[in-house]
Amino acid sequence: MNKAEILALPSMPAAGPSYPRGPYRFVNREYMIIIYESDPDAIRAAVPEPLEPDPSNQVFYEWIKMPDSSGFGDYTESGVVIPCKFNGEACNFVAQMYLDDDPPIAAGREIWGFPKKYAHPKMEVVEDTLTGRLSYAGVEVAVGTMGYKFESHVRNPERSAAALAKTQYNLKLIPGVDGKPAIAQLVKYNLTEITVKGSWSSPARLHLVPHVNAPVADLPVRKIVTGRHIIADLTLPYGEVAVDYLK
């Protein structure tokens, strides 16, 4: 391979790249989001400066089913998102993510700094209950339940679209070949081209189990606020560097 051929590759490895170039389109992406109040000290410890945790002390625990994802295939994801503020603007910090498909793990970590690890999340409707589970290394570390489509918000999809379009931040950390930090950035991005196909809310419950390698329970459940269920088409574009910690 010459230099031009090397620079034309979308990702590693050269012999069969892990993912193509973006942006990346998701069709019928389905969210199960349980909003709860947690411990303010635990939230502060999980949020990197200069982000400031929202004074509500809320945390979003999410399951996301992605059956049609360009370049990535069909997979499910689960994780923790923390509402924050950056220079007075409301935003979300993505703190933990667990999923069952290699291409989005590689792309998510390498491009945007998504905190992705391999695990076994599952989201399904069981009789009258929308149910989410997350297993890591043989241990079930999260179980969430919602009433199935209790209250519909389909006549007002703008609210759900605005929530999905909210600016999000990731902490991107990549070492160099000497083991020292080569990239230490706060990365921002916004989902675009959002079409909400369905949106509901209902009562919810969430059970988290302590685990050293999937520490979702480090943000303990103090009070359940509500559950949200959203189905949408959307695009994940490239992002931008908001803070470079090495400068």
Coordinates of C-alpha atoms in Angstrom, one line a residue:
M1 CA 0.0 0.0 0.0
N2 CA 1.2 3.5 -0.8
K3 CA 0.5 6.6 1.3
A4 CA -2.6 7.6 -0.6
E5 CA -4.1 4.1 -0.3
I6 CA -3.3 4.1 3.5
L7 CA -5.0 7.5 4.0
A8 CA -8.1 6.4 2.0
L9 CA -8.8 3.6 4.5
P10 CA -11.9 4.2 6.7
S11 CA -10.5 2.4 9.8
M12 CA -8.3 -0.5 11.0
P13 CA -7.5 -3.2 10.1
A14 CA -6.4 -2.4 6.6
A15 CA -7.4 -5.9 5.6
G16 CA -11.1 -5.6 6.3
P17 CA -11.8 -2.3 8.1
S18 CA -14.0 -2.5 11.2
Y19 CA -16.4 0.2 10.0
P20 CA -17.0 2.4 7.0
R21 CA -17.0 6.2 6.8
G22 CA -19.9 8.1 8.3
P23 CA -22.2 9.7 8.9
Y24 CA -24.2 6.8 10.3
R25 CA -28.0 6.4 9.8
F26 CA -30.2 4.5 12.3
V27 CA -33.7 3.3 11.3
N28 CA -36.3 2.3 14.0
R29 CA -33.9 3.1 16.8
E30 CA -35.8 2.2 20.0
Y31 CA -35.1 3.8 23.4
M32 CA -36.1 2.7 26.9
I33 CA -35.0 5.4 29.3
I34 CA -35.5 5.2 33.0
I35 CA -35.0 8.6 34.6
Y36 CA -34.1 8.6 38.3
E37 CA -32.6 10.7 41.1
S38 CA -29.2 9.7 42.4
D39 CA -26.5 10.7 44.9
P40 CA -25.1 14.2 44.0
D41 CA -21.6 13.3 45.2
A42 CA -21.5 10.1 43.0
I43 CA -22.8 12.2 40.0
R44 CA -20.1 14.8 40.5
A45 CA -17.4 12.2 40.7
A46 CA -18.5 10.7 37.4
V47 CA -18.7 14.0 35.5
P48 CA -15.5 15.6 34.0
E49 CA -14.8 19.3 34.3
P50 CA -15.8 21.8 32.9
L51 CA -19.2 20.0 32.7
E52 CA -21.5 20.8 35.7
P53 CA -24.1 18.2 36.8
D54 CA -27.7 19.4 36.5
P55 CA -29.0 20.4 40.0
S56 CA -31.9 18.0 39.6
N57 CA -29.4 15.1 40.4
Q58 CA -31.0 13.1 37.7
V59 CA -29.5 10.2 35.8
F60 CA -30.8 8.5 32.7
Y61 CA -30.4 4.7 32.5
E62 CA -30.9 3.7 28.9
W63 CA -31.5 0.6 26.8
I64 CA -31.3 1.2 23.0
K65 CA -32.3 -1.3 20.4
M66 CA -30.8 -0.6 16.9
P67 CA -32.1 -3.1 14.4
D68 CA -31.0 -1.2 11.3
S69 CA -27.7 0.7 11.6
S70 CA -25.7 1.7 8.6
G71 CA -22.2 0.1 8.8
F72 CA -22.9 -1.5 12.2
G73 CA -25.8 -3.9 11.7
D74 CA -28.2 -5.0 14.3
Y75 CA -27.3 -4.6 18.0
T76 CA -28.5 -3.5 21.5
E77 CA -26.9 -1.0 23.9
S78 CA -27.3 -0.1 27.5
G79 CA -25.7 2.6 29.7
V80 CA -25.7 5.7 31.8
V81 CA -26.3 9.3 30.7
I82 CA -26.0 12.2 33.1
P83 CA -27.8 15.6 32.4
C84 CA -25.3 18.5 32.7
K85 CA -24.6 22.1 31.8
F86 CA -21.7 23.4 29.8
N87 CA -21.3 27.2 29.7
G88 CA -24.9 27.4 30.9
E89 CA -26.2 25.2 28.0
A90 CA -28.2 22.1 29.0
C91 CA -26.5 18.9 27.7
N92 CA -25.9 15.3 28.4
F93 CA -22.7 13.4 29.4
V94 CA -22.5 9.8 28.3
A95 CA -20.8 8.1 31.2
Q96 CA -21.0 4.3 30.5
M97 CA -22.1 2.2 27.5
Y98 CA -22.4 -1.6 27.1
L99 CA -23.2 -3.4 23.8
D100 CA -23.0 -6.6 21.9
D101 CA -21.4 -5.7 18.5
D102 CA -17.8 -5.0 17.6
P103 CA -18.0 -2.4 14.8
P104 CA -20.0 0.2 16.9
I105 CA -17.6 -0.4 19.8
A106 CA -14.6 0.2 17.7
A107 CA -16.1 3.2 15.8
G108 CA -17.6 4.7 18.9
R109 CA -14.4 4.7 20.9
E110 CA -12.1 5.7 18.1
I111 CA -14.2 8.5 16.5
W112 CA -16.3 10.1 19.3
G113 CA -14.8 8.6 22.5
F114 CA -18.0 6.8 23.4
P115 CA -17.3 4.8 26.7
K116 CA -18.2 1.5 25.1
K117 CA -17.5 -2.0 26.4
Y118 CA -18.6 -5.4 25.3
A119 CA -21.5 -6.9 27.3
H120 CA -24.9 -8.5 26.8
P121 CA -27.9 -6.1 26.9
K122 CA -31.4 -7.1 26.0
M123 CA -34.6 -5.1 25.5
E124 CA -37.9 -6.7 24.8
V125 CA -41.6 -6.6 25.5
V126 CA -42.6 -9.4 27.9
E127 CA -46.4 -9.6 28.1
D128 CA -47.5 -6.2 29.4
T129 CA -44.0 -5.0 30.4
L130 CA -41.2 -3.3 28.5
T131 CA -38.1 -5.0 30.0
G132 CA -34.4 -4.2 29.8
R133 CA -31.6 -6.4 31.1
L134 CA -27.8 -6.0 31.1
S135 CA -25.4 -8.9 31.8
Y136 CA -21.7 -8.4 32.1
A137 CA -19.2 -11.3 32.6
G138 CA -22.1 -13.6 33.6
V139 CA -23.6 -11.3 36.1
E140 CA -26.9 -9.5 35.6
V141 CA -26.0 -5.9 36.7
A142 CA -29.2 -4.0 35.6
V143 CA -32.9 -4.8 35.2
G144 CA -35.4 -2.2 34.2
T145 CA -39.1 -2.4 33.7
M146 CA -41.8 0.0 32.3
G147 CA -45.5 -0.3 31.6
Y148 CA -45.9 -0.8 27.9
K149 CA -47.1 2.3 26.1
F150 CA -49.1 3.8 29.0
E151 CA -49.2 7.4 27.9
S152 CA -48.7 8.4 24.2
H153 CA -46.9 11.6 23.2
V154 CA -47.2 10.9 19.5
R155 CA -49.3 14.1 18.9
N156 CA -46.4 16.1 20.3
P157 CA -43.2 14.5 18.8
E158 CA -41.3 17.8 19.0
R159 CA -40.5 17.3 22.7
S160 CA -39.0 13.8 22.0
A161 CA -37.1 15.1 19.0
A162 CA -35.7 18.0 21.1
A163 CA -34.6 15.5 23.8
L164 CA -32.8 13.4 21.2
A165 CA -31.2 16.4 19.5
K166 CA -29.8 17.7 22.8
T167 CA -26.0 18.3 22.7
Q168 CA -24.1 15.3 24.1
Y169 CA -20.5 15.0 25.4
N170 CA -18.0 12.1 25.7
L171 CA -14.7 11.9 27.4
K172 CA -12.3 10.6 24.8
L173 CA -9.1 9.0 26.2
I174 CA -6.6 7.3 23.9
P175 CA -2.9 6.6 24.9
G176 CA 0.0 6.8 22.6
V177 CA 2.5 4.0 21.9
D178 CA 4.5 5.1 25.0
G179 CA 1.5 4.6 27.2
K180 CA 1.1 8.4 27.9
P181 CA -2.1 10.2 26.9
A182 CA -2.1 11.0 23.2
I183 CA -5.7 12.2 23.1
A184 CA -7.6 13.6 26.1
Q185 CA -10.6 15.4 24.9
L186 CA -14.2 16.4 25.7
V187 CA -16.0 15.7 22.5
K188 CA -19.4 17.1 21.6
Y189 CA -21.9 16.0 19.0
N190 CA -25.6 16.3 18.1
L191 CA -27.9 13.7 16.5
T192 CA -29.5 15.0 13.3
E193 CA -32.3 14.2 10.8
I194 CA -34.5 13.0 13.6
T195 CA -38.0 11.6 12.8
V196 CA -39.9 10.5 15.9
K197 CA -42.2 7.5 15.1
G198 CA -43.5 6.9 18.5
S199 CA -43.1 8.3 22.1
W200 CA -44.6 7.1 25.3
S201 CA -44.1 7.5 29.1
S202 CA -45.1 5.2 32.0
P203 CA -44.2 4.2 35.5
A204 CA -40.8 2.5 35.7
R205 CA -38.5 0.6 38.1
L206 CA -34.8 0.0 38.0
H207 CA -32.5 -2.4 39.9
L208 CA -28.7 -2.1 39.7
V209 CA -26.2 -4.6 41.0
P210 CA -22.6 -3.6 42.0
H211 CA -19.9 -4.9 39.6
V212 CA -16.3 -3.9 39.3
N213 CA -16.1 -3.8 35.5
A214 CA -19.7 -2.6 34.9
P215 CA -20.1 0.0 37.7
V216 CA -23.6 1.2 36.8
A217 CA -24.6 0.8 40.5
D218 CA -22.0 3.4 41.5
L219 CA -24.9 5.9 40.6
P220 CA -27.4 4.5 43.1
V221 CA -31.2 4.8 42.6
R222 CA -32.7 7.2 45.1
K223 CA -36.1 7.9 43.5
I224 CA -37.6 6.9 40.1
V225 CA -38.9 9.9 38.2
T226 CA -40.4 8.3 35.1
G227 CA -39.9 6.0 32.1
R228 CA -39.7 7.0 28.5
H229 CA -40.1 4.8 25.4
I230 CA -39.2 6.4 22.0
I231 CA -38.9 5.0 18.5
A232 CA -37.1 7.2 15.9
D233 CA -35.0 7.4 12.8
L234 CA -31.9 9.5 13.1
T235 CA -28.3 10.2 11.9
L236 CA -25.1 10.2 14.0
P237 CA -22.7 12.7 12.3
Y238 CA -19.1 13.4 13.2
G239 CA -18.5 15.6 16.3
E240 CA -16.0 18.3 17.4
V241 CA -13.5 18.8 20.2
A242 CA -15.0 21.0 22.9
V243 CA -12.0 20.8 25.3
D244 CA -8.5 19.5 24.7
Y245 CA -7.1 18.6 28.1
L246 CA -3.5 18.3 26.7
K247 CA -3.4 22.0 25.8

